[in-house]
Every structure is written in C-alpha cells, then in structure tokens.
mmCIF file of C-alpha atoms in Angstrom:
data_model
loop_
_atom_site.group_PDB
_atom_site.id
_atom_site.type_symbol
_atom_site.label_atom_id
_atom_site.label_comp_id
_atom_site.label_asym_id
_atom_site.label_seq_id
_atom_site.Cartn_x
_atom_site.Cartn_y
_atom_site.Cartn_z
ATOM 1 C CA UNK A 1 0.000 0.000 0.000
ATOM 2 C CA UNK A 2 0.871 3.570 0.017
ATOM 3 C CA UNK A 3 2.061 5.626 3.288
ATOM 4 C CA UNK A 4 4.568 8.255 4.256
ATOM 5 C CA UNK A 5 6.506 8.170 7.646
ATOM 6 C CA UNK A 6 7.873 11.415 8.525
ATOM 7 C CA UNK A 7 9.907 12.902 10.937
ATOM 8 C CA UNK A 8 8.175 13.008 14.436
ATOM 9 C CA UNK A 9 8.665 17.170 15.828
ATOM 10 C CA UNK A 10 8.327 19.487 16.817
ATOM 11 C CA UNK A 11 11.876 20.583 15.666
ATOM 12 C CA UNK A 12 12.870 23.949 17.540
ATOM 13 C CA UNK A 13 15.689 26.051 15.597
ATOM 14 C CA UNK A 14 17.584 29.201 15.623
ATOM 15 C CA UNK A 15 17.502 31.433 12.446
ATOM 16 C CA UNK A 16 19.739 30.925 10.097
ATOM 17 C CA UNK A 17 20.270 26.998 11.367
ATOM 18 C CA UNK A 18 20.365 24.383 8.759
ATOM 19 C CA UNK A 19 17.290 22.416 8.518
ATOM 20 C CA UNK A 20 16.472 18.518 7.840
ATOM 21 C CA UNK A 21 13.340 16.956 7.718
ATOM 22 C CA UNK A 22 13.280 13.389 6.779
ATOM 23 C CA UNK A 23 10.323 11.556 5.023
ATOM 24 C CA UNK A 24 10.424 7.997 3.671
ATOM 25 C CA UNK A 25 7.490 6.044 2.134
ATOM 26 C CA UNK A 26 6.154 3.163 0.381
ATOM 27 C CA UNK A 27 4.108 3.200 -2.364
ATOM 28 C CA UNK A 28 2.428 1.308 -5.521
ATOM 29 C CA UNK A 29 3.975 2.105 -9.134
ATOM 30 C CA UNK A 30 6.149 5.649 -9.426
ATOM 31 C CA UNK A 31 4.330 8.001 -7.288
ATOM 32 C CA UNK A 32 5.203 11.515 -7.105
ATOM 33 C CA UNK A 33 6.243 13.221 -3.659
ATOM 34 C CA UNK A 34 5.354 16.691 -2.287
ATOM 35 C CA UNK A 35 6.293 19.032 0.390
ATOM 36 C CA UNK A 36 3.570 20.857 1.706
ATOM 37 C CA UNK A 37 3.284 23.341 4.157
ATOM 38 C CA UNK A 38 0.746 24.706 6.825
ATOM 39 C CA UNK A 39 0.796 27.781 8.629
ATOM 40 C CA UNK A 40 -1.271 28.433 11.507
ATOM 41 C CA UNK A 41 -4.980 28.266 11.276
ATOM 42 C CA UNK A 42 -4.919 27.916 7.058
ATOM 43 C CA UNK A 43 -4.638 25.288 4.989
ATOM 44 C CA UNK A 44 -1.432 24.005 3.171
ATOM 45 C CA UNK A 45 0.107 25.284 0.486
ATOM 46 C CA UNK A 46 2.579 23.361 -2.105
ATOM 47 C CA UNK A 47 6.000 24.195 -1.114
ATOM 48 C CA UNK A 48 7.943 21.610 -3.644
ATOM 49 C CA UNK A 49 7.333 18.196 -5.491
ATOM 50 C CA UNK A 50 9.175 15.681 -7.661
ATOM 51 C CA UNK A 51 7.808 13.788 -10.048
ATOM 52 C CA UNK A 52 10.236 10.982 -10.684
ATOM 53 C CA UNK A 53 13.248 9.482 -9.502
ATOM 54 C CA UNK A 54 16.665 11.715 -8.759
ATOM 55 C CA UNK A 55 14.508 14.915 -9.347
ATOM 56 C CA UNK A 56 15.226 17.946 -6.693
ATOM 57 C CA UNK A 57 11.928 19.939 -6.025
ATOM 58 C CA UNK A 58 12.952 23.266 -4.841
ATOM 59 C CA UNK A 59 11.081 26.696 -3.522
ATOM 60 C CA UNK A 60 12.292 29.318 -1.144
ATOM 61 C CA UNK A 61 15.473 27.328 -0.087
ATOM 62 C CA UNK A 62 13.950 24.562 0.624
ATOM 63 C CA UNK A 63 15.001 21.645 -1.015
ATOM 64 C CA UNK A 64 14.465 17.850 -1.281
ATOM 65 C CA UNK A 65 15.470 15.178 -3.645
ATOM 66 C CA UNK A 66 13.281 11.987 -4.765
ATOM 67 C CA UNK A 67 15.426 9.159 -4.315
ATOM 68 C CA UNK A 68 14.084 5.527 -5.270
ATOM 69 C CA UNK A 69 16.604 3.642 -3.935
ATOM 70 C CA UNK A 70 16.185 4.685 -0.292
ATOM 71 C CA UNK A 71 12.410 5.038 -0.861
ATOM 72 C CA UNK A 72 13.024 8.648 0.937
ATOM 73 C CA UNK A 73 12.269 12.540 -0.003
ATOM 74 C CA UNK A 74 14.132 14.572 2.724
ATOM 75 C CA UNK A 75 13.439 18.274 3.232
ATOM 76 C CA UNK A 76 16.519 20.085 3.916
ATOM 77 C CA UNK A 77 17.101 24.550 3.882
ATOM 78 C CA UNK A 78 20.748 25.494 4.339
ATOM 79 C CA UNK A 79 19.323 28.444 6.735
ATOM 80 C CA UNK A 80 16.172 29.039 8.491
ATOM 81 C CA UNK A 81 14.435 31.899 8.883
ATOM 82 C CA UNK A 82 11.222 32.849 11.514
ATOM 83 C CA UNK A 83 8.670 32.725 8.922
ATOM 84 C CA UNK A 84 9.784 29.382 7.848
ATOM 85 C CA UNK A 85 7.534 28.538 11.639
ATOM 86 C CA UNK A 86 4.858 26.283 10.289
ATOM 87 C CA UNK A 87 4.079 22.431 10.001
ATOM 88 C CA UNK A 88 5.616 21.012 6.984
ATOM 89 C CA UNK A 89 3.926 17.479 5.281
ATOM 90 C CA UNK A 90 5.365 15.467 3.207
ATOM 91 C CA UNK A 91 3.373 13.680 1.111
ATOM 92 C CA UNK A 92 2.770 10.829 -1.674
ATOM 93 C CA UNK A 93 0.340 10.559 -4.825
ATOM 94 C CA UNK A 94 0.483 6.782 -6.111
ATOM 95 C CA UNK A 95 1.525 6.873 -10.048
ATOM 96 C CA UNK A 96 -1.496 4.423 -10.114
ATOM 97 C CA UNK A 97 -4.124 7.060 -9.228
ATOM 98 C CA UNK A 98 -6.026 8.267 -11.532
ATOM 99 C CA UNK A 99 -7.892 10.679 -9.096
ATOM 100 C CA UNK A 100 -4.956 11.882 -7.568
ATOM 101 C CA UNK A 101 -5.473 11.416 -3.980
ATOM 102 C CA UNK A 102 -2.476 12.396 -1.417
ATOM 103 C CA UNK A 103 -1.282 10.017 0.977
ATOM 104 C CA UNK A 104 0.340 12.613 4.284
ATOM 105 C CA UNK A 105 2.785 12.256 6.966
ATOM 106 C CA UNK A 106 1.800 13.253 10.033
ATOM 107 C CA UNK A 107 3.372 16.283 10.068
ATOM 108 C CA UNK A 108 6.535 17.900 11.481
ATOM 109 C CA UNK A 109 5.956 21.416 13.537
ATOM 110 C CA UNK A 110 9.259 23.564 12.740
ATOM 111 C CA UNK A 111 9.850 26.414 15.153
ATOM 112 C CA UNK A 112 12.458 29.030 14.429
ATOM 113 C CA UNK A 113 13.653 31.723 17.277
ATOM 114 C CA UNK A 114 15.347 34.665 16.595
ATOM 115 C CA UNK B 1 -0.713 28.601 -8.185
ATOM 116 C CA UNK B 2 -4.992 27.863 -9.060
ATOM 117 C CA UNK B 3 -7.129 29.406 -6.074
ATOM 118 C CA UNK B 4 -9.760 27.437 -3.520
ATOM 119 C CA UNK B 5 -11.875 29.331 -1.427
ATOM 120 C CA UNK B 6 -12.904 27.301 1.208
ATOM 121 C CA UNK B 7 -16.159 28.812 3.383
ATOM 122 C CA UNK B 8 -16.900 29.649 6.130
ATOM 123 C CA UNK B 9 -12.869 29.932 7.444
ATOM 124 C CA UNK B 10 -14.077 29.182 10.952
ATOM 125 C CA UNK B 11 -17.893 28.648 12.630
ATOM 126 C CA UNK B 12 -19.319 28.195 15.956
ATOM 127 C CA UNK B 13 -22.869 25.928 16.211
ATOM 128 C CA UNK B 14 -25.191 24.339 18.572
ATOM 129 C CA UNK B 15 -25.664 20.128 18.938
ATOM 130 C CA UNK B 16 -28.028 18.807 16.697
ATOM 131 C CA UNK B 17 -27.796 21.234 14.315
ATOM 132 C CA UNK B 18 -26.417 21.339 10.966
ATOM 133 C CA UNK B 19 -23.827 22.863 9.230
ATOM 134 C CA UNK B 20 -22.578 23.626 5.303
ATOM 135 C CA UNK B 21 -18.992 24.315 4.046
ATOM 136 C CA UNK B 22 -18.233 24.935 0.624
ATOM 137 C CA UNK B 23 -15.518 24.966 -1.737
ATOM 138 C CA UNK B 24 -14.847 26.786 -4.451
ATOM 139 C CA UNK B 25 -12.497 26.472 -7.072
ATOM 140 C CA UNK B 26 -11.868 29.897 -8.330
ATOM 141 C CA UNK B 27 -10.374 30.080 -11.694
ATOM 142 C CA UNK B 28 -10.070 26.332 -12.712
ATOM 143 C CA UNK B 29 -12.734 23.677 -13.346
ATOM 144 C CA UNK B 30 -12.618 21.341 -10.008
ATOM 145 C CA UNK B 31 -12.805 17.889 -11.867
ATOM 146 C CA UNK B 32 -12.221 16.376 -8.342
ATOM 147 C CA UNK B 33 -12.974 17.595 -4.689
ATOM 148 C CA UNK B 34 -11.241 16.138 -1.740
ATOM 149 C CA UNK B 35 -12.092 16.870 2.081
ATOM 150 C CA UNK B 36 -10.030 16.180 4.595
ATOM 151 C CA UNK B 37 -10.460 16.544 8.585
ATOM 152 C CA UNK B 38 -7.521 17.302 10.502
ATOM 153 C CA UNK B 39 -7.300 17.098 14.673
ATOM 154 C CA UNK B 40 -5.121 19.001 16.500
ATOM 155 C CA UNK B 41 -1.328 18.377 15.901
ATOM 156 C CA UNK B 42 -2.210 15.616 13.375
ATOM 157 C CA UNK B 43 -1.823 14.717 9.628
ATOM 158 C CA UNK B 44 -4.516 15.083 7.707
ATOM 159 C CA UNK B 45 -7.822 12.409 7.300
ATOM 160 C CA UNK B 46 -9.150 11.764 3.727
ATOM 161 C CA UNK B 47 -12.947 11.840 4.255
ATOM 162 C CA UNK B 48 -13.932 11.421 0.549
ATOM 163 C CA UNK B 49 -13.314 12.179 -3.031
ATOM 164 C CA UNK B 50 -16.171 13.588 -5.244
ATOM 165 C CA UNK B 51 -16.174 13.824 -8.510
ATOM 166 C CA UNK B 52 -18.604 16.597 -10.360
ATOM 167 C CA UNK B 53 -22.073 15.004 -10.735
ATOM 168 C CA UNK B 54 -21.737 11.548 -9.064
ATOM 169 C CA UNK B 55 -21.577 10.367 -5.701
ATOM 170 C CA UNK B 56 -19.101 11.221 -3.459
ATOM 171 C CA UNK B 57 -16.544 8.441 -2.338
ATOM 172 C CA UNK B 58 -16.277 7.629 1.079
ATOM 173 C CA UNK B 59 -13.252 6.685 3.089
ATOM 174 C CA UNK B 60 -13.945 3.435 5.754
ATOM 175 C CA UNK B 61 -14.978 4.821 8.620
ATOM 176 C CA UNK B 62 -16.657 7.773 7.687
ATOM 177 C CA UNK B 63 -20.388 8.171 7.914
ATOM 178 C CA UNK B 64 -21.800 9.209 4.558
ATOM 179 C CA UNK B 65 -25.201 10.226 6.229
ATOM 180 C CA UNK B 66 -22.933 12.486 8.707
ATOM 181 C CA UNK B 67 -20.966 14.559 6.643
ATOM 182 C CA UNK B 68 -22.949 14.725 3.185
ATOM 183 C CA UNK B 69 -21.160 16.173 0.089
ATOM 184 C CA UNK B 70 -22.293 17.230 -2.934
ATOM 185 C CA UNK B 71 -20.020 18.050 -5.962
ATOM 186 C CA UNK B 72 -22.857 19.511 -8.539
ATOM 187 C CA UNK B 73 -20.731 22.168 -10.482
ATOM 188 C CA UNK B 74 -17.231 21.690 -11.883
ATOM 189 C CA UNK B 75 -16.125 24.488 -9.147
ATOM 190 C CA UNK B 76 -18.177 23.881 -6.249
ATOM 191 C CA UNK B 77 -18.641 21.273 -3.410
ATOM 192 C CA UNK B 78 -20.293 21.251 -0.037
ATOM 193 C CA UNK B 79 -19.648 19.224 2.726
ATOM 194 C CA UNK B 80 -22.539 19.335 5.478
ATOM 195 C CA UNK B 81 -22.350 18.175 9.082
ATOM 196 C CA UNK B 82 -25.675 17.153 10.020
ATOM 197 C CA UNK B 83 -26.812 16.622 13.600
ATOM 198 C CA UNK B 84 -23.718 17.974 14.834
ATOM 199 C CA UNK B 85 -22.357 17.079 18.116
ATOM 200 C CA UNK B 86 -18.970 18.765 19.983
ATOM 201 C CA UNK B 87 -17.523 14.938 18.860
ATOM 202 C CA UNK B 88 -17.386 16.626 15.421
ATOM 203 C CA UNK B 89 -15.475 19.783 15.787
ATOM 204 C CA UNK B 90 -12.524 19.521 14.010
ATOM 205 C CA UNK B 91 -10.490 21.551 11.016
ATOM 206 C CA UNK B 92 -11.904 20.314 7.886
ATOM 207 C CA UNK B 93 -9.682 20.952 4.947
ATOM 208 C CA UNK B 94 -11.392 20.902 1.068
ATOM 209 C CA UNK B 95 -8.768 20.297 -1.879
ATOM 210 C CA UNK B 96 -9.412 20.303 -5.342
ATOM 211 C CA UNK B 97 -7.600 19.662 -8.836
ATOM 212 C CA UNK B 98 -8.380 19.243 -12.509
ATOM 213 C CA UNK B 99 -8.543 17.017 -15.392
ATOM 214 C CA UNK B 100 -5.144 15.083 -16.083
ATOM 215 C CA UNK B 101 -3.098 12.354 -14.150
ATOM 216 C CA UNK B 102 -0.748 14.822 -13.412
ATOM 217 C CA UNK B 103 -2.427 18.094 -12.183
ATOM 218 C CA UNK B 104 -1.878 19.584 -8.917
ATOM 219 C CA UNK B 105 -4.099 19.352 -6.192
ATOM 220 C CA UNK B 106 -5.048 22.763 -4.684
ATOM 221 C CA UNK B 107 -5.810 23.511 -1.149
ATOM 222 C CA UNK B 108 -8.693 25.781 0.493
ATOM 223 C CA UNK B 109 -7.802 27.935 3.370
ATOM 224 C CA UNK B 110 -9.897 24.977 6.032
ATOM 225 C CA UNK B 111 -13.114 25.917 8.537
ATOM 226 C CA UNK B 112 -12.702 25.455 12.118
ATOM 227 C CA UNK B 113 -15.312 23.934 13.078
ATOM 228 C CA UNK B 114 -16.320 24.046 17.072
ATOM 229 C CA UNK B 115 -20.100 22.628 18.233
ATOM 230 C CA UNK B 116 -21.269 23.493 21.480
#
C-alpha cells in the first residue's frame, strides 16, 4: 500500500540553522512526492514536489530530492528563517491514481527563534 | 498557483444542528474535490473524493449520512455536518484539482469547526 513516515517534531531552531526533515514512504507504481506546508490556522500550500526518480523539487530554499533507492524525499534549507515557523507534510500521490489522492505524513511542527 | 476558497474559514454551532462548508475552485474547473479533517497536531484524514455530478466516495470509517457532500458544479462542493455534536469539531480541509493524471491538487484555506 501507500504511506509516508515522517519525521516526528516538533523541531525547535535558531535562524539561520540548517534544517532537515526526513520523510520515507512506500508506495504502488512511481508516485510523485510533495512538500507541503501549513501555517497556523490555514490550509497548506505546495512548497515543492518531484515527479520521478533523482529529481530535486525546490522553492524558497527549501530543497528535497526523490530518491528511489532509499524510498526517501528529505526536506533540507541550508538556513532558516522565523517565517519558515509552520508544520511542513510530506506527502505521496500513487503513479497508479487516476484521481490523484495524497497520501500525508503526520506532520513535522518547525519552530524558528530569533 | 490555481485558487480554492474554502467557506466559512471558521464557525461556531449548537448540537443537533447542521452545518454547510463549501468549496470553491476559483479560476479552474474542479474535476475532483477532496475533504479532509484534521485534529489538533495531526496529519490530515481523507474523508472522501467527489467527482462533479456523481456520488461522493467515502473513506472506511466515515459516515456518509454524517458529513454529506455534494459536488454539482465543476467548481463547487459542499460538505454538510448534520446533527452535529462537539464529537465533530474539528479543522476540515477541502482540496481540489483538474482534469489530467498529473495536475496539482489545490488547497482551500480549512473551517474550524467548534459545536457546542
């Protein structure tokens, strides 16, 4: 079946500290992977995705890189800043779905002090 | 990125009443609908997928005669709460996306939803 584990949080950070958020999954066919993210009280918003294998999605710093042969799609930004507060899920949609549903992680709270 | 409007963004209502969300797709045709319910500090639920003029499809465990949905126009869907009860107040997220195997899914803002 299809599922993403990701990183349990909350993950508490200085500005301008280098962050890593790590996602794995499992999944049916070639599905494509997604960052999103979710500031407080709205509703998430596409931060990156890759569509295939060895593709880097990137957006704002953020980066993360769809590798197949560890089945993972870390999030990594070389320096955080205190907007980049929010909770960040990573997230599958099977190649096999034809109505594009999103399989989600559970969701890692970042927190960034100044 | 495409524009939902999800509405209302937050609402307050009695037990035993009900209560309608919608979801708009703004400046795209909404081929599919998606609503999710998310609980504090946790991922996100797939209630069910709609697709515009058939019945919605419901995820196991989800009452169909609780949370109604209709999908009758290519860029609007309603989920209703009916006989709601403080069991039920949640953040209940709507996504939508177009035609294609490959189109992005686009998120409304959510509705907090509190019954007292």
């Amino acid at each position: 079946g299809n599922s993403v584990t990701q990183m349990e949080g909350p993950v508490t950070l200085s500005e301008e500290a280098f962050l890593t958020i790590n996602c794995t999954y499992t999944a049916t066919g070639y599905p494509s992977l997604f960052w999103y993210v979710q500031y407080p009280g709205e509703g998430l918003q596409l931060l990156l995705k890759a569509t295939k294998a060895d593709d880097k999605g990137s957006n704002k710093g953020f980066e993360a890189t769809y590798r197949k042969e560890t089945t993972s799609f870390h999030l990594e930004k070389g320096s955080v800043q205190v907007s980049d507060s929010a909770v960040y899920f990573c997230a599958l949609r099977s190649g096999g779905s034809t109505l594009g549903r999103l399989y989600f992680g559970r969701g890692t709270q970042l927190t960034v002090w100044p | 990125g495409a524009v939902v409007s999800q509405h209302p963004s937050w609402v307050i209502c009695k037990s035993g009443t009900s209560v309608k969300i919608e979801c708009r797709s703004l400046d795209f045709q909404a081929t599919t609908m998606f609503w999710y319910r998310q609980f504090p500090k946790q991922s996100l639920m797939l209630m069910a997928t709609s697709n515009e003029g058939s019945k919605a499809t419901y995820e196991q465990g989800v009452e169909k005669d609780k949370f109604l949905i209709n999908h009758a126009s290519l860029t609007l869907s309603t989920l209703t709460v009916t006989s709601a009860h403080p069991e039920d107040s949640s953040f209940y997220i709507c996504s939508a996306r177009g035609d294609g195997q490959n189109t992005e899914a686009f998120f409304g803002q959510g509705t907090r939803l509190t019954v007292v």
